Short mmCIF file of C-alpha atoms and ligand atoms in Angstrom, two decimals:
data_model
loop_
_atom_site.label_atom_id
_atom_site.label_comp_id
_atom_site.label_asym_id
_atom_site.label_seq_id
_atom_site.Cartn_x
_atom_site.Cartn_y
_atom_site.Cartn_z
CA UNK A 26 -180.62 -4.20 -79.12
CA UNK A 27 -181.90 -6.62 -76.70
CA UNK A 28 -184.95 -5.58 -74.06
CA UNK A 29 -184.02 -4.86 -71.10
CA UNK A 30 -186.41 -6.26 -67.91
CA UNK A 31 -186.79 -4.90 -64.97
CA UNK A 32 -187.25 -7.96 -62.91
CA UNK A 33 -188.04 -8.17 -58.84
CA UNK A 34 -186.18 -11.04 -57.35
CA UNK A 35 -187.32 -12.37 -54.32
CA UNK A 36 -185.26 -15.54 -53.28
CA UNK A 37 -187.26 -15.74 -49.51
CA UNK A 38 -186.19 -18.03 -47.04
CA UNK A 39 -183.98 -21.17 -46.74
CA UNK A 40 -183.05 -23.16 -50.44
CA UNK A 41 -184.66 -20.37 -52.05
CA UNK A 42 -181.25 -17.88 -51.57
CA UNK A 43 -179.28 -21.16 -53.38
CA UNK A 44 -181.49 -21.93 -56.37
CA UNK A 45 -182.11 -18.69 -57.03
CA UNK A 46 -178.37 -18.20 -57.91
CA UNK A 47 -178.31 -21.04 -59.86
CA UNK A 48 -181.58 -19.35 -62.05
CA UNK A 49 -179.57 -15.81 -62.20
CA UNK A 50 -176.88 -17.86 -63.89
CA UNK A 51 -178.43 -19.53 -66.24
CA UNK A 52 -180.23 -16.05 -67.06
CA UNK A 53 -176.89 -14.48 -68.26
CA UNK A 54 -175.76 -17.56 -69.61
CA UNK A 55 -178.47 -17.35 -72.39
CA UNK A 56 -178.15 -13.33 -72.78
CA UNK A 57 -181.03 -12.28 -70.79
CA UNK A 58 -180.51 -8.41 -69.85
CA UNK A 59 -182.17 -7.33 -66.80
CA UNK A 60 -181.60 -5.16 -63.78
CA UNK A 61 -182.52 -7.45 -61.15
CA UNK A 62 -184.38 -5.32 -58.01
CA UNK A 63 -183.89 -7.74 -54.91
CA UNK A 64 -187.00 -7.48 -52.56
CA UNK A 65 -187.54 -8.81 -48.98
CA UNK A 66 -190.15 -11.78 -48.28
CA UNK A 67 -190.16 -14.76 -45.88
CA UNK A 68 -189.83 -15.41 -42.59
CA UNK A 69 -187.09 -12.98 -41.33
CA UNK A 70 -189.45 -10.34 -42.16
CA UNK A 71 -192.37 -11.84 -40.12
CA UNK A 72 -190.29 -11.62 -36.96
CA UNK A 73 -188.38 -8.60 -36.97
CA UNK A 74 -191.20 -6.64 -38.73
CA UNK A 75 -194.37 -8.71 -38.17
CA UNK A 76 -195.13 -8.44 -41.94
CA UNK A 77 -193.60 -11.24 -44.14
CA UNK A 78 -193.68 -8.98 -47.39
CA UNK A 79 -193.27 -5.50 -46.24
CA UNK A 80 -194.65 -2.47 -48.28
CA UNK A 81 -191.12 -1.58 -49.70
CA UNK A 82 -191.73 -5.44 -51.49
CA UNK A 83 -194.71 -4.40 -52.65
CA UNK A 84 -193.71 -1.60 -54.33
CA UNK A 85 -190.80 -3.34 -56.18
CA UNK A 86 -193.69 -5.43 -57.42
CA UNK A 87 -195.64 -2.59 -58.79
CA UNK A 88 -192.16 -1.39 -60.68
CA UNK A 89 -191.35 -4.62 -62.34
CA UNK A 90 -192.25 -5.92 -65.60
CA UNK A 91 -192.27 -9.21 -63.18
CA UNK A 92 -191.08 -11.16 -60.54
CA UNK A 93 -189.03 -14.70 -59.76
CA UNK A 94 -189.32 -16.24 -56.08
CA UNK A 95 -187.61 -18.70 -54.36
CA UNK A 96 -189.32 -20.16 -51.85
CA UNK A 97 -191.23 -19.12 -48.06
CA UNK A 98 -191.30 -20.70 -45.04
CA UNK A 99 -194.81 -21.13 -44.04
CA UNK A 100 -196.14 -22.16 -40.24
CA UNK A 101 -198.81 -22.06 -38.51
CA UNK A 102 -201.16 -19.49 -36.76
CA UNK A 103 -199.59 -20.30 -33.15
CA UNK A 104 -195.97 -20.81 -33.82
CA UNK A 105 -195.74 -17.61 -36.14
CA UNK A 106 -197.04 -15.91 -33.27
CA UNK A 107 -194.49 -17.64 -30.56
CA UNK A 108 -191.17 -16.98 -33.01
CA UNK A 109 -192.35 -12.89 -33.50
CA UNK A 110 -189.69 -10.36 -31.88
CA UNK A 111 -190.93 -10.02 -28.38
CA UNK A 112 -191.88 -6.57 -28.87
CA UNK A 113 -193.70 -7.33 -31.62
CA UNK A 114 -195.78 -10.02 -29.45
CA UNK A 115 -199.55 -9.14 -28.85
CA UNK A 116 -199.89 -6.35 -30.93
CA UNK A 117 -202.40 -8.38 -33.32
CA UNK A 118 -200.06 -9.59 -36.39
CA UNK A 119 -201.25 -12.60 -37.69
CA UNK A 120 -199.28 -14.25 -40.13
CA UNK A 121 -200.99 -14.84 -43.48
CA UNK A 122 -198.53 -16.49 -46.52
CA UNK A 123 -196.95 -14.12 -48.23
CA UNK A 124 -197.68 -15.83 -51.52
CA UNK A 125 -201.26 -16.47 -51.36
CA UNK A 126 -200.92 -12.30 -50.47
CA UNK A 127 -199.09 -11.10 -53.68
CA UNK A 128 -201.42 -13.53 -55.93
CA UNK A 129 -204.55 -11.63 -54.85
CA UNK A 130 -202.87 -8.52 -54.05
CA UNK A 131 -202.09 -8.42 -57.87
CA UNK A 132 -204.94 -10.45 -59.45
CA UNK A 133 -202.76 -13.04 -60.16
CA UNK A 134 -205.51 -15.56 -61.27
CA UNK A 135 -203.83 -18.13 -63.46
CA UNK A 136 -201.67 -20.67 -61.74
CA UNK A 137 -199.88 -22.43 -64.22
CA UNK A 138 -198.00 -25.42 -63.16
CA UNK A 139 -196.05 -27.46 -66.48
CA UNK A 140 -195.68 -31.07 -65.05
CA UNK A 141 -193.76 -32.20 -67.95
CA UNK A 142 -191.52 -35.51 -67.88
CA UNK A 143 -188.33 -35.01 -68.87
CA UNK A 144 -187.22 -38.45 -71.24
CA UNK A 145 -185.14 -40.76 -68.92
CA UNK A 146 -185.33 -38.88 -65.77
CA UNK A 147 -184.73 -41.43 -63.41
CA UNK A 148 -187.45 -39.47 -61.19
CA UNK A 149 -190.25 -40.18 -63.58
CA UNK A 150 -193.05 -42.22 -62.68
CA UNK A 151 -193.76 -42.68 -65.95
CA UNK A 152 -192.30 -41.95 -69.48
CA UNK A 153 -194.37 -39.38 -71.34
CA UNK A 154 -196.56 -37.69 -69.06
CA UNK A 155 -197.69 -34.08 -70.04
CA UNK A 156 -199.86 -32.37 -67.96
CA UNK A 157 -200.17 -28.68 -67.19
CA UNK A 158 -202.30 -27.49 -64.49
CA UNK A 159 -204.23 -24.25 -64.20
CA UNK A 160 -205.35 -23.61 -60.79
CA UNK A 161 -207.47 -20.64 -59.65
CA UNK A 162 -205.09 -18.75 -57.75
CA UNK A 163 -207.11 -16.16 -56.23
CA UNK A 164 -210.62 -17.55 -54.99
CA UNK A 165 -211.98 -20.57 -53.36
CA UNK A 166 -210.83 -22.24 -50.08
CA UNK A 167 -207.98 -20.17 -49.81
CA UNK A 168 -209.61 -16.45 -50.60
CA UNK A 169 -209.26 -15.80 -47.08
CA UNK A 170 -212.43 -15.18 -45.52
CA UNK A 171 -212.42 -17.53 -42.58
CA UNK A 172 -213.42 -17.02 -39.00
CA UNK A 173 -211.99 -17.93 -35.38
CA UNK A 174 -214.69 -17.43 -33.62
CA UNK A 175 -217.35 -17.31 -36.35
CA UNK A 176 -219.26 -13.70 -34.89
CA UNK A 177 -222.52 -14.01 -33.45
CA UNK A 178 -224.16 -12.17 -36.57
CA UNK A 179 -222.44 -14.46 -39.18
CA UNK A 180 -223.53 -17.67 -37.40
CA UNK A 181 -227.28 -15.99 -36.73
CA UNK A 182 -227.20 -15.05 -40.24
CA UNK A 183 -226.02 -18.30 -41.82
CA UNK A 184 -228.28 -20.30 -39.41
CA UNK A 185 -231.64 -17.74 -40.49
CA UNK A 186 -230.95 -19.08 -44.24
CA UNK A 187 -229.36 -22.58 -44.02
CA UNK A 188 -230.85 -24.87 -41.68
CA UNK A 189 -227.69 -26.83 -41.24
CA UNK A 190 -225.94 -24.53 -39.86
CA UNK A 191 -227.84 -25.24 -36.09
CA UNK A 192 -225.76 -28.20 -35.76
CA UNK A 193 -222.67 -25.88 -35.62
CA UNK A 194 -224.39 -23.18 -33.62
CA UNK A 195 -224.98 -25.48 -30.69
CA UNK A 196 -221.34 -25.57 -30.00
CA UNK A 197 -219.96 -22.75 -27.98
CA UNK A 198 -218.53 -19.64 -30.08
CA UNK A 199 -214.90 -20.19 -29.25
CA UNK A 200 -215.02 -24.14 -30.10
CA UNK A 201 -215.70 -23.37 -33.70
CA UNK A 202 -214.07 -22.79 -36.79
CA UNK A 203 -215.28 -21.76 -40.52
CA UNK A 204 -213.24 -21.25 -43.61
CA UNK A 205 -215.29 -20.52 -46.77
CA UNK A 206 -215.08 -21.43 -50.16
CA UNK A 207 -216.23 -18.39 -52.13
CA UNK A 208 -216.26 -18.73 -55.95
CA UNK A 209 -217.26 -16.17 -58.50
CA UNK A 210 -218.34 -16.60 -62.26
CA UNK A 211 -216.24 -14.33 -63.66
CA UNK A 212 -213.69 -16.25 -61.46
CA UNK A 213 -214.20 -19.57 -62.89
CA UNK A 214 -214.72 -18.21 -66.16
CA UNK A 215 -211.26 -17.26 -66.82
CA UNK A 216 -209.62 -19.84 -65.23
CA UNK A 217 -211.25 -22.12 -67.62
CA UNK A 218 -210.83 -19.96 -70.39
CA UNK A 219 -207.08 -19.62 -69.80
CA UNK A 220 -206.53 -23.44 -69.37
CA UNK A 221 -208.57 -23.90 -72.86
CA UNK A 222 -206.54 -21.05 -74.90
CA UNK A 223 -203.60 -23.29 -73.47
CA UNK A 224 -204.81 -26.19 -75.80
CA UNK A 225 -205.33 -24.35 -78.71
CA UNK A 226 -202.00 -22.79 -78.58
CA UNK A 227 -200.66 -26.34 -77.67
CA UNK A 228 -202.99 -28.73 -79.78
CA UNK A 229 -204.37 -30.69 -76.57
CA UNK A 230 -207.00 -32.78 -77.44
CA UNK A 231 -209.05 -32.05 -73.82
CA UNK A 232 -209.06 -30.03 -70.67
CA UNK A 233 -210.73 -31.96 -67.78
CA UNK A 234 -212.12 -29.80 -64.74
CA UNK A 235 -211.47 -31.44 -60.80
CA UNK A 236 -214.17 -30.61 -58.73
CA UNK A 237 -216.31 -31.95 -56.35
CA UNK A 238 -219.93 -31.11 -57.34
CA UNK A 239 -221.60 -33.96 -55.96
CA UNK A 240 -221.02 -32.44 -52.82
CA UNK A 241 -220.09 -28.70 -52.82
CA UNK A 242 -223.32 -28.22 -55.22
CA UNK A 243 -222.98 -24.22 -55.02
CA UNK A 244 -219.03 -24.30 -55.80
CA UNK A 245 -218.91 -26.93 -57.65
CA UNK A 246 -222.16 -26.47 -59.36
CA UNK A 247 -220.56 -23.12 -60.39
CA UNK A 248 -217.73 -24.53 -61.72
CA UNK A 249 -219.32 -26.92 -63.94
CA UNK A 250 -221.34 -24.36 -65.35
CA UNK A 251 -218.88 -21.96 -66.47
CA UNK A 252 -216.97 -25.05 -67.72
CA UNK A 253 -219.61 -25.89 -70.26
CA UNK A 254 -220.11 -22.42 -71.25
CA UNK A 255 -216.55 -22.03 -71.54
CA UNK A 256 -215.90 -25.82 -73.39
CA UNK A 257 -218.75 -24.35 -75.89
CA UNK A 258 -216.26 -21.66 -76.82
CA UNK A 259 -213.77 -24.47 -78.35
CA UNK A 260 -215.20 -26.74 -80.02
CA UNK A 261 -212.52 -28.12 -81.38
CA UNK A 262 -211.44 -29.11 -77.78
CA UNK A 263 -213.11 -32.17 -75.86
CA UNK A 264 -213.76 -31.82 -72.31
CA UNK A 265 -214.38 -33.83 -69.77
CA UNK A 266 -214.79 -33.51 -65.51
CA UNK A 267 -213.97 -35.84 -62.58
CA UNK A 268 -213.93 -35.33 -58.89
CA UNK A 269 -211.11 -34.32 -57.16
CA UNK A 270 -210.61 -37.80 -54.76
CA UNK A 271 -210.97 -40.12 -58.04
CA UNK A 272 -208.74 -37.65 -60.21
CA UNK A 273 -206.06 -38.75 -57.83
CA UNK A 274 -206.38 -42.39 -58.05
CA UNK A 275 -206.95 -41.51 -62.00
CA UNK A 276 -204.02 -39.51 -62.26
CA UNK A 277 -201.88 -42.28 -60.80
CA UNK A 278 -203.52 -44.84 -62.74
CA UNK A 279 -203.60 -43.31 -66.57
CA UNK A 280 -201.39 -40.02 -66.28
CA UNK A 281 -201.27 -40.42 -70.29
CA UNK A 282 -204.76 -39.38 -70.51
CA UNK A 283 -204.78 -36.27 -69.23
CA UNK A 284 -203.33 -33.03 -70.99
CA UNK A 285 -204.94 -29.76 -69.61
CA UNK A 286 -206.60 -29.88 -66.14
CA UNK A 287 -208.14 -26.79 -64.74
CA UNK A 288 -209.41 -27.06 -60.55
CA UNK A 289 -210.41 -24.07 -57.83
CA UNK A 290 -207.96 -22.88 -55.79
CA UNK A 291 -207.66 -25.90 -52.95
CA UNK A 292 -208.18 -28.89 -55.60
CA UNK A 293 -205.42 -27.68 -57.70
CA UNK A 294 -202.59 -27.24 -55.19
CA UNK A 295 -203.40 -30.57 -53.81
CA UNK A 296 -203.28 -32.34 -57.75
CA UNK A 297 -200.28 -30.21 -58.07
CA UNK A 298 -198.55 -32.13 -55.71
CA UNK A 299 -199.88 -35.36 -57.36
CA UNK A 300 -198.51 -34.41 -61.01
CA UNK A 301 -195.25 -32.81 -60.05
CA UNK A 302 -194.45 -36.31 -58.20
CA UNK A 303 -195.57 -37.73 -61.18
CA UNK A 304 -192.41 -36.08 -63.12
CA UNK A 305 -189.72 -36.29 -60.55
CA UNK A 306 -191.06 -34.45 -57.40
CA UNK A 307 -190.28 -30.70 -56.02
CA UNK A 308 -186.69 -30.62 -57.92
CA UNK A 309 -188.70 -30.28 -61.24
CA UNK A 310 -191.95 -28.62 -60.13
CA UNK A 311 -192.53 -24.89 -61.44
CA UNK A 312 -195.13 -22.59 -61.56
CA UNK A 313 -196.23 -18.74 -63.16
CA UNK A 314 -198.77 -16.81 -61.37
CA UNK A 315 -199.99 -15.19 -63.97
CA UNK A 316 -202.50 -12.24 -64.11
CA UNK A 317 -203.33 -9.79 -67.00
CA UNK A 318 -199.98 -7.08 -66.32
CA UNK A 319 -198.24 -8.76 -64.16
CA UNK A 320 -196.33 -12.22 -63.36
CA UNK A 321 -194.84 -14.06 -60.71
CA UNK A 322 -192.59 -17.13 -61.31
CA UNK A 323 -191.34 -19.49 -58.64
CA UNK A 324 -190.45 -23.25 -57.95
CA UNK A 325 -193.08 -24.91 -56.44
CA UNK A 326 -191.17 -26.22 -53.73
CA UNK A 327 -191.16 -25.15 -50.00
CA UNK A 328 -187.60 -23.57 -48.28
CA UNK A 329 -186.71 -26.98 -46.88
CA UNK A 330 -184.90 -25.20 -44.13
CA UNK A 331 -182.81 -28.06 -43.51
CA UNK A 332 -180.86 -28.03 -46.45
CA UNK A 333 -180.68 -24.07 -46.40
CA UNK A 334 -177.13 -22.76 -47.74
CA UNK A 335 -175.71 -26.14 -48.10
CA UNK A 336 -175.54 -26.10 -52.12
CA UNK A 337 -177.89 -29.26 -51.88
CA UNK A 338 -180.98 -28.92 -53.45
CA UNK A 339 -182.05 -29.49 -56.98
CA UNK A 340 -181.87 -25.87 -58.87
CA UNK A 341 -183.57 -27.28 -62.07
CA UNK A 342 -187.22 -26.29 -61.09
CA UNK A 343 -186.23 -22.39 -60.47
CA UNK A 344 -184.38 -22.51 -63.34
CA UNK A 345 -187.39 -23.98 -65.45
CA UNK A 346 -189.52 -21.44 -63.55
CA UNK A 347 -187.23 -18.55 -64.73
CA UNK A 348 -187.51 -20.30 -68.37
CA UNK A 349 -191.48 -19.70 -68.22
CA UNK A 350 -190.77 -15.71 -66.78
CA UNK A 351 -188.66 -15.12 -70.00
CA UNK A 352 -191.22 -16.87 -71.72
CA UNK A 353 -194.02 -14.96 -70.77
CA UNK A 354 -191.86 -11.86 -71.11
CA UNK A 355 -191.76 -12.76 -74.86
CA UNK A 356 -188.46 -14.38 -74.86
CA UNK A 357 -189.03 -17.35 -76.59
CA UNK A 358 -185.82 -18.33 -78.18
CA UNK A 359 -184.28 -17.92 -74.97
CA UNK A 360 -186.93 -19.98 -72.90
CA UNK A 361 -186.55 -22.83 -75.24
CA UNK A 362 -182.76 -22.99 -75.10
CA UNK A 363 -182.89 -23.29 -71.34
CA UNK A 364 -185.41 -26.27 -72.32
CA UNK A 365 -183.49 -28.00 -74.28
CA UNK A 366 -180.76 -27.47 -72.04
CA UNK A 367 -182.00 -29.05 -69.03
CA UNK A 368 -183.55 -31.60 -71.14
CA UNK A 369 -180.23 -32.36 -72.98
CA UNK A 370 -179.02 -32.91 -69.16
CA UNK A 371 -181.39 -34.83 -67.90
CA UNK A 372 -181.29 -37.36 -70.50
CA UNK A 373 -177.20 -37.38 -70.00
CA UNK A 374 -177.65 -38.20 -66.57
CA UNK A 375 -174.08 -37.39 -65.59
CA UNK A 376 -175.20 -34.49 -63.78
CA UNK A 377 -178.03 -35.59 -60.88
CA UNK A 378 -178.58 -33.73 -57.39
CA UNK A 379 -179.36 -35.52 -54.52
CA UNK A 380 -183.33 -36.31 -55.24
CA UNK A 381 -182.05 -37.81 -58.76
CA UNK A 382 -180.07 -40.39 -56.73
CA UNK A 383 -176.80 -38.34 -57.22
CA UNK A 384 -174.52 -36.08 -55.86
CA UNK A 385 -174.05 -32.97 -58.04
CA UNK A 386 -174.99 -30.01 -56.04
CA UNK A 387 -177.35 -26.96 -56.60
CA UNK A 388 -174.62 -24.79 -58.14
CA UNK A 389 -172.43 -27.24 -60.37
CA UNK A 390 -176.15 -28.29 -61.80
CA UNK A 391 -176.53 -24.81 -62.62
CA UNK A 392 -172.99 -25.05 -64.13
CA UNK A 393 -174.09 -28.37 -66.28
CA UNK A 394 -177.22 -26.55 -67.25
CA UNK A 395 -174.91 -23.75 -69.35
CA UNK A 396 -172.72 -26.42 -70.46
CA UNK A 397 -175.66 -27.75 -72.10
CA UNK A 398 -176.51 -24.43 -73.25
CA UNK A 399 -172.98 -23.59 -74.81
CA UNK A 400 -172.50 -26.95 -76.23
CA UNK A 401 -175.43 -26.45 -78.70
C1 LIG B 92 -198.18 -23.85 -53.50
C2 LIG B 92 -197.97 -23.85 -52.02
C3 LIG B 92 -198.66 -22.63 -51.43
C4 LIG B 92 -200.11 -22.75 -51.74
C5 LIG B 92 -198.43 -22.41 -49.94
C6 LIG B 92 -196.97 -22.30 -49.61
C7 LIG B 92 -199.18 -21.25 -49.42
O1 LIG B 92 -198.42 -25.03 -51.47
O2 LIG B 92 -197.79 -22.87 -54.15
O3 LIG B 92 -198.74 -24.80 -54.02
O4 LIG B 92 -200.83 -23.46 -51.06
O5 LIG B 92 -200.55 -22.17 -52.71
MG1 LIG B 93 -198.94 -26.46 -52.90
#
């Protein structure tokens, strides 16, 4: 008898209520059994409750074998504050994303972004590029330790072993600002490893690290570090390393060349961006955060609140992204069915949402998706 998963499903705010139908569809379209466990996340949640994934969420998370999401609206500091239920106002919520949240929350480390072109999608900047990106998900620039106002200690402290820091401390205390990048080896380490295990498994020639070490020489010394210690572990492998500003003029110039990149936290959600575009944009971008128990799948795209319950959008990256859940889960038939499903469709080109230049919307591509499927 088939598994049955226990899977939390967490559409969030805007599109992601509409794609993530179109992903439960294709789901029982190619047999999946599950009981799905709906949690609360996004934006409503911040203002009624100041907490944008409440404990109840969490707990769903801890009961799953793992989770899909749709997608969060994310704002700043000052308007989260302004749009909070007025009796919520001053009583020291700050917003922080729910996402960045459940990836350290559950040591979700490995972020694990596919930027695959599809043949013939009419999105594709190129034929043939095959990338996959794993970015540190839990570290770095976005770990979360920042300060507004840095405290009088921290700055005295920083100052007493870094000279540089008396150019900052002349300013006054509330004019000034610090967010810190704080990397670890064991961090970097298993990013590295993870994105080199991926090229073994998937016979890529080379892994290339983006960093920056010419200037962050702690970080990004790190980084390089564990890289070679790591690269020494695969020999059969190449590696090879370029800095995050010329990997984007690379990556536009020879996307062919590169098959496995591995970056910090910051550096790969900005050459995220770069690659999905790369292979048709948001509509195809997908992503696993993956730790050692536990998994969270989503779409890489934001809740484009504009198109929210309009049946727009382009369902095909949640639907890839629930293809890598039901991979990971150890469904591998399955997963590649939905692949060759979506690439069957793309190729057609009958079927095209809105960013493909056409006019299908999200839930007859979901439709075309298991036509593809049952049409095998
Ligand atoms: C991503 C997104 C998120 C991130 C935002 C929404 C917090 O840009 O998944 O790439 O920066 O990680
Ligand atoms: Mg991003």
């Amino acid at each position: 008898m088939a598994k049955k998963y226990r899977i939390a499903w967490l559409p969030g705010d805007g599109v992601g209520v509409d794609v993530m139908d179109a992903a439960r569809k294709v789901l029982d379209a190619v047999g999946v059994t599950a009981d799905y466990v709906p949690g609360d996340i996004g934006w409503e949640f911040w203002r009624k409750e100041g907490n944008p994934l409440p404990e109840r969420t969490i707990k769903i998370l801890k009961e799953t074998d793992v989770a899909l999401f749709g997608a969060i609206t994310s704002k700043n500091k000052e308007v989260a504050a302004r749009e909070l239920a007025p009796e919520l106002q001053g009583k020291g919520h700050v917003y922080t994303s729910p996402v960045v949240a459940m990836r350290q929350m559950f040591d979700l480390y490995s972020c694990v972004r596919p930027c695959k072109a599809f043949p013939k999608n009419p999105l594709n900047y190129r034929e043939g590029i095959d990338i996959t990106i794993f970015r540190e998900n839990t570290e770095g620039l976005y770990g979360g330790v920042e300060f507004f106002p840095i405290p009088e200690e921290v700055r005295n402290a920083i100052e007493k072993n870094n000279k540089k820091m008396a150019r900052f401390n002349k300013f006054p205390a509330a004019d000034v600002a610090m967010s810190t990048r704080i990397m670890t080896r064991t961090g970097c380490e298993r990013i590295i490893r993870k994105a080199f295990e991926f090229a073994v498994a998937n016979k890529k020639p080379e892994v290339t690290l983006v960093e920056k070490p010419n200037v962050l020489r702690e970080t990004g010394g790190l980084m390089v570090d564990c890289m070679k210690k790591v690269a020494s572990e695969f020999p059969a492998v190449a590696w090879g390393e370029g800095n995050i500003d010329a990997m984007c003029m690379w990556l536009l110039k020879n996307p062919d060349r590169y098959h496995v990149l591995v970056a910090e936290n910051m550096f790969g959600d900005i050459i995220s961006d770069l690659c999905a575009q790369l292979v048709g944009g948001l509509g195809f971008a997908y992503s696993g955060n993956i730790g050692e128990k536990y998994a969270i799948f989503e779409p890489t795209h934001g809740s484009a609140p504009k198109y929210a319950g309009q049946n727009k959008v382009n369902p095909l990256a949640t639907i890839l992204a629930a293809m890598m859940m039901i991979e990971w889960l150890g469904e591998k038939d399955k997963a590649r069915i939905i692949y060759e499903a979506v690439s069957k469709l793309v190729a057609e080109g009958k079927a095209r949402t809105y960013d493909m230049g056409g006019n299908t919307t999200t839930s007859e591509m979901a439709d075309a998706v298991i036509a593809a499927i049952r049409s095998r």
